[in-house]
Amino acid sequence: MKVIYDLQERGTGPVTISGMAERLSVSNSSVSGMLRKLNELGFVQHQRYGNVSLTEVGTKAALAVLRRHRLLETYLVAELGYSWDEVHDEAEILEHVVSDKFVDRIASHLGDPVVDPHGDPIPTREGTIVQRETVLLSEAEADTQGVIVRVNDIDPELLRYLADIDIGIGMRVTVIERQPFAGSIQISVRPEKGGEEREQALGLVAAESLWISPED
């Protein structure tokens, strides 16, 4: 359910069995079996060969797990010194064993953060999230200016690459040129806390993992 919600939230297209199987690293038949059970329990809506969506009950359950996952990621980075490419797999394990009380204590200790280290929104205990206007960097037109507010955290190698080239949350970027046939995009980058502006070429895989909040 968490994966279904996450795929819906990122707006990468309809949620399909094959897309879920790829994300979960399991077979299509395994996903189909899971969906049948979730459908019987009233958590998802899915007809054979159709797209997958969460019911209201399923959405509430998914948000509860996402809250755990993203608060754990935030705690691991803020308090235990983890880097942003390490926390996803750790949180995947911990989210299923910690209590609601522990999660609430983490939220209170951290000051009830609204986003995790990757910029993903953290649901409140009531299941609400802060909505922000964002656009994928790969889809931004030339001369678009904005602040990087979210990074796809699925691929640790990609996160390490972005860290190596000093691209991260809070940095201001301007799209200089899109080169879709060359598979790249040219941007200028300015650090969050000042510093020298520089130009950087990004491949489309990297650009498709970054969301910016556009500025006029």
mmCIF file of C-alpha atoms in Angstrom:
data_model
loop_
_atom_site.group_PDB
_atom_site.id
_atom_site.type_symbol
_atom_site.label_atom_id
_atom_site.label_comp_id
_atom_site.label_asym_id
_atom_site.label_seq_id
_atom_site.Cartn_x
_atom_site.Cartn_y
_atom_site.Cartn_z
ATOM 1 C CA MET A 1 0.000 0.000 0.000
ATOM 2 C CA LYS A 2 2.915 2.317 0.763
ATOM 3 C CA VAL A 3 4.383 1.663 -2.680
ATOM 4 C CA ILE A 4 1.041 2.297 -4.398
ATOM 5 C CA TYR A 5 0.647 5.607 -2.584
ATOM 6 C CA ASP A 6 4.233 6.620 -3.293
ATOM 7 C CA LEU A 7 3.870 5.904 -7.011
ATOM 8 C CA GLN A 8 0.608 7.874 -7.094
ATOM 9 C CA GLU A 9 2.126 10.750 -5.122
ATOM 10 C CA ARG A 10 5.110 11.164 -7.426
ATOM 11 C CA GLY A 11 2.780 11.465 -10.429
ATOM 12 C CA THR A 12 4.813 9.260 -12.750
ATOM 13 C CA GLY A 13 1.717 7.798 -14.421
ATOM 14 C CA PRO A 14 -0.900 5.118 -13.628
ATOM 15 C CA VAL A 15 0.072 2.514 -11.035
ATOM 16 C CA THR A 16 0.376 -0.863 -12.741
ATOM 17 C CA ILE A 17 1.259 -4.376 -11.640
ATOM 18 C CA SER A 18 4.479 -4.307 -13.654
ATOM 19 C CA GLY A 19 5.464 -0.956 -12.133
ATOM 20 C CA MET A 20 4.861 -2.280 -8.623
ATOM 21 C CA ALA A 21 6.761 -5.489 -9.378
ATOM 22 C CA GLU A 22 9.767 -3.501 -10.576
ATOM 23 C CA ARG A 23 9.683 -1.272 -7.500
ATOM 24 C CA LEU A 24 9.346 -4.207 -5.088
ATOM 25 C CA SER A 25 11.782 -6.462 -7.005
ATOM 26 C CA VAL A 26 9.254 -9.304 -7.153
ATOM 27 C CA SER A 27 7.358 -11.049 -9.944
ATOM 28 C CA ASN A 28 4.129 -9.781 -11.509
ATOM 29 C CA SER A 29 2.330 -12.855 -10.190
ATOM 30 C CA SER A 30 3.435 -12.054 -6.625
ATOM 31 C CA VAL A 31 2.019 -8.531 -6.936
ATOM 32 C CA SER A 32 -1.225 -9.911 -8.378
ATOM 33 C CA GLY A 33 -1.570 -12.219 -5.369
ATOM 34 C CA MET A 34 -1.001 -9.348 -2.943
ATOM 35 C CA LEU A 35 -3.517 -7.166 -4.745
ATOM 36 C CA ARG A 36 -6.191 -9.858 -4.614
ATOM 37 C CA LYS A 37 -5.833 -10.024 -0.832
ATOM 38 C CA LEU A 38 -5.794 -6.238 -0.441
ATOM 39 C CA ASN A 39 -8.831 -5.972 -2.713
ATOM 40 C CA GLU A 40 -10.735 -8.472 -0.551
ATOM 41 C CA LEU A 41 -9.817 -6.473 2.555
ATOM 42 C CA GLY A 42 -11.051 -3.239 0.977
ATOM 43 C CA PHE A 43 -7.656 -1.509 0.788
ATOM 44 C CA VAL A 44 -7.286 -1.281 -3.004
ATOM 45 C CA GLN A 45 -9.337 -1.077 -6.162
ATOM 46 C CA HIS A 46 -8.057 -3.255 -8.958
ATOM 47 C CA GLN A 47 -9.639 -5.177 -11.805
ATOM 48 C CA ARG A 48 -7.776 -7.668 -13.937
ATOM 49 C CA TYR A 49 -5.475 -5.919 -16.440
ATOM 50 C CA GLY A 50 -6.502 -2.553 -14.973
ATOM 51 C CA ASN A 51 -4.617 0.121 -13.040
ATOM 52 C CA VAL A 52 -4.260 0.025 -9.263
ATOM 53 C CA SER A 53 -5.568 2.612 -6.803
ATOM 54 C CA LEU A 54 -6.046 2.846 -3.055
ATOM 55 C CA THR A 55 -9.406 3.115 -1.360
ATOM 56 C CA GLU A 56 -9.942 5.687 1.395
ATOM 57 C CA VAL A 57 -9.104 3.035 4.003
ATOM 58 C CA GLY A 58 -6.035 1.967 2.041
ATOM 59 C CA THR A 59 -4.832 5.558 1.713
ATOM 60 C CA LYS A 60 -5.121 6.063 5.484
ATOM 61 C CA ALA A 61 -3.113 2.905 6.134
ATOM 62 C CA ALA A 62 -0.457 3.860 3.587
ATOM 63 C CA LEU A 63 -0.052 7.337 5.092
ATOM 64 C CA ALA A 64 0.460 5.821 8.536
ATOM 65 C CA VAL A 65 3.329 3.672 7.241
ATOM 66 C CA LEU A 66 4.809 6.570 5.270
ATOM 67 C CA ARG A 67 4.771 8.696 8.425
ATOM 68 C CA ARG A 68 6.793 6.040 10.226
ATOM 69 C CA HIS A 69 9.216 5.594 7.336
ATOM 70 C CA ARG A 70 9.919 9.270 6.722
ATOM 71 C CA LEU A 71 10.209 10.197 10.390
ATOM 72 C CA LEU A 72 12.671 7.342 10.891
ATOM 73 C CA GLU A 73 14.717 8.555 7.916
ATOM 74 C CA THR A 74 14.759 12.059 9.380
ATOM 75 C CA TYR A 75 15.816 10.814 12.800
ATOM 76 C CA LEU A 76 18.606 8.641 11.374
ATOM 77 C CA VAL A 77 20.067 11.610 9.497
ATOM 78 C CA ALA A 78 19.535 14.266 12.158
ATOM 79 C CA GLU A 79 20.524 12.307 15.264
ATOM 80 C CA LEU A 80 22.623 9.307 14.187
ATOM 81 C CA GLY A 81 24.699 10.787 11.404
ATOM 82 C CA TYR A 82 23.408 8.646 8.544
ATOM 83 C CA SER A 83 23.816 10.016 5.014
ATOM 84 C CA TRP A 84 20.759 10.403 2.804
ATOM 85 C CA ASP A 85 21.718 7.399 0.661
ATOM 86 C CA GLU A 86 21.805 5.041 3.690
ATOM 87 C CA VAL A 87 18.518 5.703 5.450
ATOM 88 C CA HIS A 88 15.916 4.237 3.078
ATOM 89 C CA ASP A 89 16.817 0.575 3.610
ATOM 90 C CA GLU A 90 17.216 1.047 7.375
ATOM 91 C CA ALA A 91 13.807 2.719 7.626
ATOM 92 C CA GLU A 92 12.236 -0.078 5.557
ATOM 93 C CA ILE A 93 13.177 -2.479 8.361
ATOM 94 C CA LEU A 94 12.477 -0.253 11.358
ATOM 95 C CA GLU A 95 9.063 0.979 10.228
ATOM 96 C CA HIS A 96 7.551 -2.459 10.904
ATOM 97 C CA VAL A 97 8.901 -2.919 14.438
ATOM 98 C CA VAL A 98 8.649 0.460 16.214
ATOM 99 C CA SER A 99 5.546 1.441 18.168
ATOM 100 C CA ASP A 100 3.240 4.382 17.484
ATOM 101 C CA LYS A 101 4.429 5.890 20.766
ATOM 102 C CA PHE A 102 8.044 5.706 19.606
ATOM 103 C CA VAL A 103 7.175 7.368 16.293
ATOM 104 C CA ASP A 104 5.285 10.165 18.067
ATOM 105 C CA ARG A 105 8.266 10.695 20.394
ATOM 106 C CA ILE A 106 10.565 11.013 17.366
ATOM 107 C CA ALA A 107 8.226 13.571 15.776
ATOM 108 C CA SER A 108 8.096 15.622 18.981
ATOM 109 C CA HIS A 109 11.857 15.427 19.501
ATOM 110 C CA LEU A 110 12.496 16.647 15.939
ATOM 111 C CA GLY A 111 9.949 19.470 16.198
ATOM 112 C CA ASP A 112 7.271 17.822 14.036
ATOM 113 C CA PRO A 113 9.107 18.131 10.685
ATOM 114 C CA VAL A 114 6.972 18.348 7.540
ATOM 115 C CA VAL A 115 9.546 16.854 5.130
ATOM 116 C CA ASP A 116 12.213 14.147 5.395
ATOM 117 C CA PRO A 117 15.880 14.421 4.270
ATOM 118 C CA HIS A 118 14.863 13.797 0.651
ATOM 119 C CA GLY A 119 12.130 16.443 0.711
ATOM 120 C CA ASP A 120 9.312 13.887 0.822
ATOM 121 C CA PRO A 121 6.306 15.209 2.806
ATOM 122 C CA ILE A 122 5.779 13.612 6.224
ATOM 123 C CA PRO A 123 2.107 12.916 6.994
ATOM 124 C CA THR A 124 0.799 14.150 10.319
ATOM 125 C CA ARG A 125 -0.680 11.719 12.830
ATOM 126 C CA GLU A 126 -4.094 12.649 11.389
ATOM 127 C CA GLY A 127 -2.958 11.739 7.866
ATOM 128 C CA THR A 128 -2.583 15.196 6.322
ATOM 129 C CA ILE A 129 0.443 16.420 4.383
ATOM 130 C CA VAL A 130 1.759 19.811 3.325
ATOM 131 C CA GLN A 131 1.108 20.301 -0.397
ATOM 132 C CA ARG A 132 3.657 22.190 -2.490
ATOM 133 C CA GLU A 133 3.690 23.189 -6.127
ATOM 134 C CA THR A 134 6.546 21.298 -7.752
ATOM 135 C CA VAL A 135 7.737 20.303 -11.196
ATOM 136 C CA LEU A 136 10.211 17.655 -12.278
ATOM 137 C CA LEU A 137 13.475 19.271 -13.297
ATOM 138 C CA SER A 138 13.482 17.117 -16.428
ATOM 139 C CA GLU A 139 10.181 18.730 -17.505
ATOM 140 C CA ALA A 140 11.097 22.336 -16.700
ATOM 141 C CA GLU A 141 11.430 24.692 -19.655
ATOM 142 C CA ALA A 142 14.523 26.778 -20.362
ATOM 143 C CA ASP A 143 14.849 29.855 -18.087
ATOM 144 C CA THR A 144 12.775 28.190 -15.345
ATOM 145 C CA GLN A 145 14.096 29.129 -11.912
ATOM 146 C CA GLY A 146 13.387 27.282 -8.709
ATOM 147 C CA VAL A 147 14.597 25.615 -5.539
ATOM 148 C CA ILE A 148 15.278 21.895 -5.305
ATOM 149 C CA VAL A 149 12.737 20.646 -2.765
ATOM 150 C CA ARG A 150 12.583 16.891 -3.346
ATOM 151 C CA VAL A 151 14.806 14.037 -4.503
ATOM 152 C CA ASN A 152 13.771 10.500 -5.405
ATOM 153 C CA ASP A 153 15.296 8.286 -2.707
ATOM 154 C CA ILE A 154 14.836 4.881 -4.330
ATOM 155 C CA ASP A 155 18.336 4.522 -5.813
ATOM 156 C CA PRO A 156 21.206 4.953 -3.300
ATOM 157 C CA GLU A 157 23.765 5.132 -6.122
ATOM 158 C CA LEU A 158 21.926 8.095 -7.632
ATOM 159 C CA LEU A 159 21.858 9.848 -4.250
ATOM 160 C CA ARG A 160 25.605 9.298 -3.879
ATOM 161 C CA TYR A 161 26.151 10.681 -7.380
ATOM 162 C CA LEU A 162 24.150 13.822 -6.573
ATOM 163 C CA ALA A 163 26.122 14.263 -3.357
ATOM 164 C CA ASP A 164 29.392 13.872 -5.287
ATOM 165 C CA ILE A 165 28.451 16.662 -7.702
ATOM 166 C CA ASP A 166 27.073 18.781 -4.832
ATOM 167 C CA ILE A 167 23.407 18.802 -5.824
ATOM 168 C CA GLY A 168 20.909 18.782 -2.961
ATOM 169 C CA ILE A 169 17.808 20.093 -1.222
ATOM 170 C CA GLY A 170 17.555 23.885 -0.905
ATOM 171 C CA MET A 171 19.812 24.747 -3.840
ATOM 172 C CA ARG A 172 18.568 27.311 -6.348
ATOM 173 C CA VAL A 173 18.726 26.266 -9.981
ATOM 174 C CA THR A 174 18.045 27.831 -13.347
ATOM 175 C CA VAL A 175 17.442 25.736 -16.438
ATOM 176 C CA ILE A 176 19.832 27.012 -19.104
ATOM 177 C CA GLU A 177 19.182 24.541 -21.882
ATOM 178 C CA ARG A 178 17.337 21.286 -22.444
ATOM 179 C CA GLN A 179 18.927 18.752 -24.770
ATOM 180 C CA PRO A 180 16.404 15.897 -24.877
ATOM 181 C CA PHE A 181 17.981 14.223 -27.906
ATOM 182 C CA ALA A 182 21.370 14.316 -26.203
ATOM 183 C CA GLY A 183 19.799 12.987 -23.000
ATOM 184 C CA SER A 184 20.918 15.870 -20.816
ATOM 185 C CA ILE A 185 19.941 19.207 -19.315
ATOM 186 C CA GLN A 186 22.214 22.179 -18.548
ATOM 187 C CA ILE A 187 21.519 24.086 -15.340
ATOM 188 C CA SER A 188 23.119 26.733 -13.165
ATOM 189 C CA VAL A 189 23.292 25.980 -9.461
ATOM 190 C CA ARG A 190 23.584 28.309 -6.476
ATOM 191 C CA PRO A 191 24.092 26.848 -2.966
ATOM 192 C CA GLU A 192 21.366 27.399 -0.366
ATOM 193 C CA LYS A 193 23.592 29.487 1.933
ATOM 194 C CA GLY A 194 25.259 31.585 -0.719
ATOM 195 C CA GLY A 195 28.417 30.821 -2.614
ATOM 196 C CA GLU A 196 29.555 30.913 -6.189
ATOM 197 C CA GLU A 197 27.065 30.043 -8.900
ATOM 198 C CA ARG A 198 28.183 27.300 -11.275
ATOM 199 C CA GLU A 199 26.931 25.435 -14.313
ATOM 200 C CA GLN A 200 26.220 21.717 -14.219
ATOM 201 C CA ALA A 201 25.177 19.193 -16.853
ATOM 202 C CA LEU A 202 22.736 16.512 -15.697
ATOM 203 C CA GLY A 203 21.643 13.357 -17.450
ATOM 204 C CA LEU A 204 17.908 12.845 -17.792
ATOM 205 C CA VAL A 205 17.935 10.011 -15.228
ATOM 206 C CA ALA A 206 19.233 12.452 -12.607
ATOM 207 C CA ALA A 207 16.947 15.273 -13.795
ATOM 208 C CA GLU A 208 13.934 12.954 -13.536
ATOM 209 C CA SER A 209 14.731 12.369 -9.865
ATOM 210 C CA LEU A 210 14.686 16.047 -8.830
ATOM 211 C CA TRP A 211 11.653 18.216 -8.110
ATOM 212 C CA ILE A 212 11.883 21.972 -7.942
ATOM 213 C CA SER A 213 9.526 24.590 -6.538
ATOM 214 C CA PRO A 214 9.335 27.147 -9.374
ATOM 215 C CA GLU A 215 9.935 30.837 -8.784
ATOM 216 C CA ASP A 216 8.870 33.789 -10.891
#
